[in-house]
Amino acid sequence: MKKVLIPVTNHGKLGNTEQENGTYSPELTHVLHLLTEAGIDYDIASIQGGKVPIYGTDIEGDDINDKILSDETFQIRVNNSIPVSQLDIKDYQAIFYPGGYGLLSDLASNDEFAKLAAEHYETGGILAAVCHGPAALLPIVLSSGEKLLASKSVTAFTREEEIDYQTIDHVPFLLEESLARNAARYSKVQPWGEFVIQDDRVITGQNPSSAHAVGKALVEALVA
């Protein structure tokens, strides 16, 4: 059975504020729904391991979110995430980074996960991310010494969406700017529109509305 590694944040706040945060639930659950439907397994991991913070668990009318959140296997894995130090990257065929603001404070600059992701990509693995998830691609440096993003076209949560969401003054850094400076190309569509870019084995989605499309592209890449 194919398996996807899902690194998530240990940081449960929005930047340095006291606002509860972490991983944004629908960006995780909608992708997991598609993975499990396709018979693809997954592990949830984090830098420190253990229980990880998740928000957006009370969205009305999101049946998929509710279904995955109530799944016993999911609850066990999200309450007992695997610490990065215990991972064997050879066990996985893809890495998926869900969004949420928490990872801007840890995964966006974590060398341990970045080294695993570089090894994974250079041995044929797939990298996927949605919304703020592409921040975790920033520290990935290939064996050539070049940043992964230096040759990739990507998308992610936009400046306009930060303004709409009233987080522009609270984020540790503006993701759009960082990607525009580091990636070969950063692209976006109108705020909150579904948008996915697939560049070789790197799949990125702009916002929560793009989670389903990222999951679909990931499944298709894994079963190809």
PDB file of C-alpha atoms in Angstrom:
ATOM      1  CA  MET A   1       0.000   0.000   0.000  1.00  0.00           C
ATOM      2  CA  LYS A   2       1.268   3.459  -0.891  1.00  0.00           C
ATOM      3  CA  LYS A   3       1.702   5.913   1.957  1.00  0.00           C
ATOM      4  CA  VAL A   4       1.820   9.697   2.299  1.00  0.00           C
ATOM      5  CA  LEU A   5       3.766  11.534   4.985  1.00  0.00           C
ATOM      6  CA  ILE A   6       1.880  14.528   6.390  1.00  0.00           C
ATOM      7  CA  PRO A   7       4.087  16.904   8.411  1.00  0.00           C
ATOM      8  CA  VAL A   8       2.021  19.280  10.561  1.00  0.00           C
ATOM      9  CA  THR A   9       2.859  22.082  12.949  1.00  0.00           C
ATOM     10  CA  ASN A  10       3.402  21.929  16.695  1.00  0.00           C
ATOM     11  CA  HIS A  11       2.766  25.698  16.940  1.00  0.00           C
ATOM     12  CA  GLY A  12      -0.765  26.311  18.224  1.00  0.00           C
ATOM     13  CA  LYS A  13      -1.006  30.085  17.844  1.00  0.00           C
ATOM     14  CA  LEU A  14      -1.189  32.646  15.045  1.00  0.00           C
ATOM     15  CA  GLY A  15       2.384  33.944  15.047  1.00  0.00           C
ATOM     16  CA  ASN A  16       3.122  35.598  18.393  1.00  0.00           C
ATOM     17  CA  THR A  17      -0.540  36.318  19.164  1.00  0.00           C
ATOM     18  CA  GLU A  18      -2.723  34.390  21.591  1.00  0.00           C
ATOM     19  CA  GLN A  19      -5.159  33.424  18.816  1.00  0.00           C
ATOM     20  CA  GLU A  20      -5.685  29.655  18.729  1.00  0.00           C
ATOM     21  CA  ASN A  21      -4.288  28.146  15.556  1.00  0.00           C
ATOM     22  CA  GLY A  22      -2.227  25.222  14.235  1.00  0.00           C
ATOM     23  CA  THR A  23      -3.208  23.197  11.168  1.00  0.00           C
ATOM     24  CA  TYR A  24      -6.396  24.257   9.374  1.00  0.00           C
ATOM     25  CA  SER A  25      -8.617  21.208   9.567  1.00  0.00           C
ATOM     26  CA  PRO A  26     -10.419  21.219   6.157  1.00  0.00           C
ATOM     27  CA  GLU A  27      -7.133  21.442   4.248  1.00  0.00           C
ATOM     28  CA  LEU A  28      -6.096  18.224   5.959  1.00  0.00           C
ATOM     29  CA  THR A  29      -9.401  16.353   6.053  1.00  0.00           C
ATOM     30  CA  HIS A  30     -10.436  16.946   2.445  1.00  0.00           C
ATOM     31  CA  VAL A  31      -7.131  15.570   1.188  1.00  0.00           C
ATOM     32  CA  LEU A  32      -7.267  12.627   3.606  1.00  0.00           C
ATOM     33  CA  HIS A  33     -10.769  11.819   2.375  1.00  0.00           C
ATOM     34  CA  LEU A  34      -9.479  11.443  -1.184  1.00  0.00           C
ATOM     35  CA  LEU A  35      -6.396   9.490  -0.108  1.00  0.00           C
ATOM     36  CA  THR A  36      -8.369   6.980   1.941  1.00  0.00           C
ATOM     37  CA  GLU A  37     -10.978   6.584  -0.815  1.00  0.00           C
ATOM     38  CA  ALA A  38      -8.120   5.678  -3.160  1.00  0.00           C
ATOM     39  CA  GLY A  39      -6.718   3.132  -0.697  1.00  0.00           C
ATOM     40  CA  ILE A  40      -3.646   5.232   0.122  1.00  0.00           C
ATOM     41  CA  ASP A  41      -2.374   5.198   3.712  1.00  0.00           C
ATOM     42  CA  TYR A  42      -0.875   8.124   5.626  1.00  0.00           C
ATOM     43  CA  ASP A  43       1.149   9.053   8.694  1.00  0.00           C
ATOM     44  CA  ILE A  44       0.944  12.341  10.578  1.00  0.00           C
ATOM     45  CA  ALA A  45       4.267  13.693  11.827  1.00  0.00           C
ATOM     46  CA  SER A  46       5.589  16.841  13.492  1.00  0.00           C
ATOM     47  CA  ILE A  47       8.891  18.241  14.705  1.00  0.00           C
ATOM     48  CA  GLN A  48       8.297  17.343  18.340  1.00  0.00           C
ATOM     49  CA  GLY A  49       5.777  14.538  17.920  1.00  0.00           C
ATOM     50  CA  GLY A  50       2.718  13.984  20.107  1.00  0.00           C
ATOM     51  CA  LYS A  51      -0.640  15.752  19.996  1.00  0.00           C
ATOM     52  CA  VAL A  52      -0.791  18.500  17.372  1.00  0.00           C
ATOM     53  CA  PRO A  53      -2.999  21.622  17.353  1.00  0.00           C
ATOM     54  CA  ILE A  54      -5.828  21.769  14.810  1.00  0.00           C
ATOM     55  CA  TYR A  55      -8.430  24.492  14.229  1.00  0.00           C
ATOM     56  CA  GLY A  56     -11.422  24.840  11.922  1.00  0.00           C
ATOM     57  CA  THR A  57     -12.983  21.721  13.408  1.00  0.00           C
ATOM     58  CA  ASP A  58     -16.411  23.323  13.904  1.00  0.00           C
ATOM     59  CA  ILE A  59     -17.242  24.448  10.359  1.00  0.00           C
ATOM     60  CA  GLU A  60     -20.959  23.994   9.711  1.00  0.00           C
ATOM     61  CA  GLY A  61     -22.046  22.046   6.655  1.00  0.00           C
ATOM     62  CA  ASP A  62     -18.654  20.452   5.930  1.00  0.00           C
ATOM     63  CA  ASP A  63     -19.587  16.770   6.049  1.00  0.00           C
ATOM     64  CA  ILE A  64     -16.181  15.572   4.867  1.00  0.00           C
ATOM     65  CA  ASN A  65     -14.432  17.533   7.608  1.00  0.00           C
ATOM     66  CA  ASP A  66     -16.819  16.084  10.208  1.00  0.00           C
ATOM     67  CA  LYS A  67     -16.414  12.535   8.886  1.00  0.00           C
ATOM     68  CA  ILE A  68     -12.608  12.506   8.980  1.00  0.00           C
ATOM     69  CA  LEU A  69     -12.444  14.297  12.350  1.00  0.00           C
ATOM     70  CA  SER A  70     -14.671  11.618  13.884  1.00  0.00           C
ATOM     71  CA  ASP A  71     -12.599   8.771  12.435  1.00  0.00           C
ATOM     72  CA  GLU A  72     -10.878   6.787  15.192  1.00  0.00           C
ATOM     73  CA  THR A  73      -7.707   6.145  13.185  1.00  0.00           C
ATOM     74  CA  PHE A  74      -7.370   9.853  12.414  1.00  0.00           C
ATOM     75  CA  GLN A  75      -7.817  10.801  16.066  1.00  0.00           C
ATOM     76  CA  ILE A  76      -5.136   8.332  17.158  1.00  0.00           C
ATOM     77  CA  ARG A  77      -2.686   9.665  14.591  1.00  0.00           C
ATOM     78  CA  VAL A  78      -3.357  13.355  15.232  1.00  0.00           C
ATOM     79  CA  ASN A  79      -2.988  12.840  18.988  1.00  0.00           C
ATOM     80  CA  ASN A  80       0.209  10.808  18.583  1.00  0.00           C
ATOM     81  CA  SER A  81       2.072  12.396  15.684  1.00  0.00           C
ATOM     82  CA  ILE A  82       5.422  10.821  14.838  1.00  0.00           C
ATOM     83  CA  PRO A  83       8.440  12.961  15.764  1.00  0.00           C
ATOM     84  CA  VAL A  84      10.640  13.815  12.789  1.00  0.00           C
ATOM     85  CA  SER A  85      13.578  12.033  14.427  1.00  0.00           C
ATOM     86  CA  GLN A  86      11.756   8.676  14.112  1.00  0.00           C
ATOM     87  CA  LEU A  87      10.821   8.888  10.431  1.00  0.00           C
ATOM     88  CA  ASP A  88      12.213   6.735   7.633  1.00  0.00           C
ATOM     89  CA  ILE A  89      11.490   8.736   4.498  1.00  0.00           C
ATOM     90  CA  LYS A  90      11.852   5.604   2.355  1.00  0.00           C
ATOM     91  CA  ASP A  91       8.461   4.457   3.713  1.00  0.00           C
ATOM     92  CA  TYR A  92       6.606   7.148   1.746  1.00  0.00           C
ATOM     93  CA  GLN A  93       5.738   7.881  -1.864  1.00  0.00           C
ATOM     94  CA  ALA A  94       4.627  11.488  -1.240  1.00  0.00           C
ATOM     95  CA  ILE A  95       4.738  14.292   1.315  1.00  0.00           C
ATOM     96  CA  PHE A  96       1.721  16.546   1.824  1.00  0.00           C
ATOM     97  CA  TYR A  97       1.799  19.799   3.796  1.00  0.00           C
ATOM     98  CA  PRO A  98      -1.651  21.093   4.836  1.00  0.00           C
ATOM     99  CA  GLY A  99      -1.986  24.762   5.675  1.00  0.00           C
ATOM    100  CA  GLY A 100      -2.872  26.776   8.729  1.00  0.00           C
ATOM    101  CA  TYR A 101      -0.788  29.568  10.207  1.00  0.00           C
ATOM    102  CA  GLY A 102       1.103  27.470  12.746  1.00  0.00           C
ATOM    103  CA  LEU A 103       3.656  26.113  10.290  1.00  0.00           C
ATOM    104  CA  LEU A 104       4.865  29.639   9.485  1.00  0.00           C
ATOM    105  CA  SER A 105       6.447  29.494  12.960  1.00  0.00           C
ATOM    106  CA  ASP A 106       8.132  26.073  12.689  1.00  0.00           C
ATOM    107  CA  LEU A 107       8.017  23.986   9.474  1.00  0.00           C
ATOM    108  CA  ALA A 108       8.810  27.039   7.329  1.00  0.00           C
ATOM    109  CA  SER A 109      12.336  27.044   8.743  1.00  0.00           C
ATOM    110  CA  ASN A 110      12.867  23.457   9.945  1.00  0.00           C
ATOM    111  CA  ASP A 111      15.998  21.801   8.567  1.00  0.00           C
ATOM    112  CA  GLU A 112      15.127  18.246   9.680  1.00  0.00           C
ATOM    113  CA  PHE A 113      11.947  17.988   7.624  1.00  0.00           C
ATOM    114  CA  ALA A 114      13.586  19.961   4.804  1.00  0.00           C
ATOM    115  CA  LYS A 115      16.422  17.399   4.534  1.00  0.00           C
ATOM    116  CA  LEU A 116      13.940  14.518   4.460  1.00  0.00           C
ATOM    117  CA  ALA A 117      11.904  16.289   1.778  1.00  0.00           C
ATOM    118  CA  ALA A 118      14.994  16.926  -0.348  1.00  0.00           C
ATOM    119  CA  GLU A 119      16.006  13.252  -0.169  1.00  0.00           C
ATOM    120  CA  HIS A 120      12.424  12.232  -0.926  1.00  0.00           C
ATOM    121  CA  TYR A 121      12.140  14.494  -3.968  1.00  0.00           C
ATOM    122  CA  GLU A 122      15.531  13.501  -5.374  1.00  0.00           C
ATOM    123  CA  THR A 123      14.581   9.827  -5.223  1.00  0.00           C
ATOM    124  CA  GLY A 124      11.375  10.356  -7.218  1.00  0.00           C
ATOM    125  CA  GLY A 125       8.948  11.382  -4.481  1.00  0.00           C
ATOM    126  CA  ILE A 126       6.022  13.782  -4.797  1.00  0.00           C
ATOM    127  CA  LEU A 127       5.638  17.006  -2.779  1.00  0.00           C
ATOM    128  CA  ALA A 128       2.198  18.585  -2.326  1.00  0.00           C
ATOM    129  CA  ALA A 129       1.012  21.542  -0.257  1.00  0.00           C
ATOM    130  CA  VAL A 130      -1.982  23.849   0.063  1.00  0.00           C
ATOM    131  CA  CYS A 131      -2.639  27.385   1.317  1.00  0.00           C
ATOM    132  CA  HIS A 132       0.159  28.173   3.831  1.00  0.00           C
ATOM    133  CA  GLY A 133       1.562  24.653   3.397  1.00  0.00           C
ATOM    134  CA  PRO A 134       3.974  25.739   0.632  1.00  0.00           C
ATOM    135  CA  ALA A 135       5.890  27.653   3.329  1.00  0.00           C
ATOM    136  CA  ALA A 136       7.373  24.263   4.249  1.00  0.00           C
ATOM    137  CA  LEU A 137       9.008  24.156   0.798  1.00  0.00           C
ATOM    138  CA  LEU A 138      11.094  27.273   1.562  1.00  0.00           C
ATOM    139  CA  PRO A 139      13.931  25.557   3.508  1.00  0.00           C
ATOM    140  CA  ILE A 140      14.322  22.588   1.118  1.00  0.00           C
ATOM    141  CA  VAL A 141      17.813  22.566  -0.416  1.00  0.00           C
ATOM    142  CA  LEU A 142      18.755  19.899  -2.973  1.00  0.00           C
ATOM    143  CA  SER A 143      22.089  18.048  -3.048  1.00  0.00           C
ATOM    144  CA  SER A 144      23.237  20.415  -5.793  1.00  0.00           C
ATOM    145  CA  GLY A 145      23.060  23.241  -3.260  1.00  0.00           C
ATOM    146  CA  GLU A 146      20.132  24.815  -5.117  1.00  0.00           C
ATOM    147  CA  LYS A 147      16.841  25.499  -3.388  1.00  0.00           C
ATOM    148  CA  LEU A 148      14.007  23.251  -4.549  1.00  0.00           C
ATOM    149  CA  LEU A 149      11.882  26.325  -5.263  1.00  0.00           C
ATOM    150  CA  ALA A 150      14.512  27.946  -7.472  1.00  0.00           C
ATOM    151  CA  SER A 151      13.273  25.932 -10.447  1.00  0.00           C
ATOM    152  CA  LYS A 152       9.610  25.531  -9.504  1.00  0.00           C
ATOM    153  CA  SER A 153       6.366  27.310 -10.300  1.00  0.00           C
ATOM    154  CA  VAL A 154       4.102  27.474  -7.250  1.00  0.00           C
ATOM    155  CA  THR A 155       1.076  29.125  -5.687  1.00  0.00           C
ATOM    156  CA  ALA A 156      -0.033  29.684  -2.085  1.00  0.00           C
ATOM    157  CA  PHE A 157      -2.203  31.921   0.111  1.00  0.00           C
ATOM    158  CA  THR A 158      -2.119  35.457  -1.239  1.00  0.00           C
ATOM    159  CA  ARG A 159      -1.610  38.902   0.214  1.00  0.00           C
ATOM    160  CA  GLU A 160      -5.197  39.808  -0.703  1.00  0.00           C
ATOM    161  CA  GLU A 161      -6.490  36.750   1.134  1.00  0.00           C
ATOM    162  CA  GLU A 162      -4.463  37.703   4.226  1.00  0.00           C
ATOM    163  CA  ILE A 163      -6.100  41.139   4.096  1.00  0.00           C
ATOM    164  CA  ASP A 164      -9.583  39.620   3.701  1.00  0.00           C
ATOM    165  CA  TYR A 165      -8.902  37.238   6.585  1.00  0.00           C
ATOM    166  CA  GLN A 166      -7.568  40.122   8.728  1.00  0.00           C
ATOM    167  CA  THR A 167      -4.289  38.331   9.422  1.00  0.00           C
ATOM    168  CA  ILE A 168      -1.963  40.539   7.385  1.00  0.00           C
ATOM    169  CA  ASP A 169      -0.660  42.327  10.515  1.00  0.00           C
ATOM    170  CA  HIS A 170      -0.202  39.144  12.575  1.00  0.00           C
ATOM    171  CA  VAL A 171       1.567  36.631  10.316  1.00  0.00           C
ATOM    172  CA  PRO A 172       5.267  35.982  11.078  1.00  0.00           C
ATOM    173  CA  PHE A 173       6.000  36.732   7.410  1.00  0.00           C
ATOM    174  CA  LEU A 174       4.028  37.246   4.216  1.00  0.00           C
ATOM    175  CA  LEU A 175       4.107  33.934   2.359  1.00  0.00           C
ATOM    176  CA  GLU A 176       3.360  35.410  -1.067  1.00  0.00           C
ATOM    177  CA  GLU A 177       6.399  37.681  -0.825  1.00  0.00           C
ATOM    178  CA  SER A 178       8.699  34.890   0.363  1.00  0.00           C
ATOM    179  CA  LEU A 179       7.628  32.600  -2.470  1.00  0.00           C
ATOM    180  CA  ALA A 180       7.869  35.382  -5.043  1.00  0.00           C
ATOM    181  CA  ARG A 181      11.464  35.975  -3.934  1.00  0.00           C
ATOM    182  CA  ASN A 182      12.491  32.296  -3.783  1.00  0.00           C
ATOM    183  CA  ALA A 183      10.491  30.402  -6.397  1.00  0.00           C
ATOM    184  CA  ALA A 184      11.091  30.487 -10.133  1.00  0.00           C
ATOM    185  CA  ARG A 185       7.513  31.715 -10.462  1.00  0.00           C
ATOM    186  CA  TYR A 186       4.714  32.533  -8.026  1.00  0.00           C
ATOM    187  CA  SER A 187       1.201  32.756  -9.503  1.00  0.00           C
ATOM    188  CA  LYS A 188      -2.270  33.418  -8.120  1.00  0.00           C
ATOM    189  CA  VAL A 189      -5.885  33.936  -9.132  1.00  0.00           C
ATOM    190  CA  GLN A 190      -8.597  36.122  -7.608  1.00  0.00           C
ATOM    191  CA  PRO A 191      -8.978  35.712  -3.820  1.00  0.00           C
ATOM    192  CA  TRP A 192     -10.633  32.475  -2.666  1.00  0.00           C
ATOM    193  CA  GLY A 193     -10.761  30.943  -6.147  1.00  0.00           C
ATOM    194  CA  GLU A 194      -9.648  27.344  -6.662  1.00  0.00           C
ATOM    195  CA  PHE A 195      -6.166  27.263  -8.157  1.00  0.00           C
ATOM    196  CA  VAL A 196      -3.588  24.470  -8.355  1.00  0.00           C
ATOM    197  CA  ILE A 197      -0.173  24.387 -10.017  1.00  0.00           C
ATOM    198  CA  GLN A 198       1.574  21.110 -10.792  1.00  0.00           C
ATOM    199  CA  ASP A 199       5.226  21.534 -11.750  1.00  0.00           C
ATOM    200  CA  ASP A 200       6.854  18.149 -12.294  1.00  0.00           C
ATOM    201  CA  ARG A 201       6.455  16.427  -8.877  1.00  0.00           C
ATOM    202  CA  VAL A 202       5.542  19.573  -6.921  1.00  0.00           C
ATOM    203  CA  ILE A 203       1.812  20.267  -6.438  1.00  0.00           C
ATOM    204  CA  THR A 204       0.613  23.472  -4.756  1.00  0.00           C
ATOM    205  CA  GLY A 205      -2.825  24.990  -4.108  1.00  0.00           C
ATOM    206  CA  GLN A 206      -3.649  28.607  -3.342  1.00  0.00           C
ATOM    207  CA  ASN A 207      -6.199  28.466  -0.502  1.00  0.00           C
ATOM    208  CA  PRO A 208      -8.696  26.286   1.402  1.00  0.00           C
ATOM    209  CA  SER A 209     -10.942  26.172  -1.690  1.00  0.00           C
ATOM    210  CA  SER A 210      -8.086  24.412  -3.496  1.00  0.00           C
ATOM    211  CA  ALA A 211      -7.631  21.543  -1.013  1.00  0.00           C
ATOM    212  CA  HIS A 212      -9.881  19.108  -2.898  1.00  0.00           C
ATOM    213  CA  ALA A 213      -8.112  19.820  -6.199  1.00  0.00           C
ATOM    214  CA  VAL A 214      -4.683  19.356  -4.561  1.00  0.00           C
ATOM    215  CA  GLY A 215      -5.837  16.035  -3.111  1.00  0.00           C
ATOM    216  CA  LYS A 216      -7.162  14.939  -6.512  1.00  0.00           C
ATOM    217  CA  ALA A 217      -3.871  15.849  -8.225  1.00  0.00           C
ATOM    218  CA  LEU A 218      -1.918  14.048  -5.502  1.00  0.00           C
ATOM    219  CA  VAL A 219      -3.955  10.867  -5.845  1.00  0.00           C
ATOM    220  CA  GLU A 220      -3.607  10.945  -9.626  1.00  0.00           C
ATOM    221  CA  ALA A 221       0.166  11.363  -9.328  1.00  0.00           C
ATOM    222  CA  LEU A 222       0.406   8.473  -6.869  1.00  0.00           C
ATOM    223  CA  VAL A 223      -1.633   6.028  -8.937  1.00  0.00           C
ATOM    224  CA  ALA A 224      -0.131   7.017 -12.286  1.00  0.00           C
TER     225      ALA A 224
END
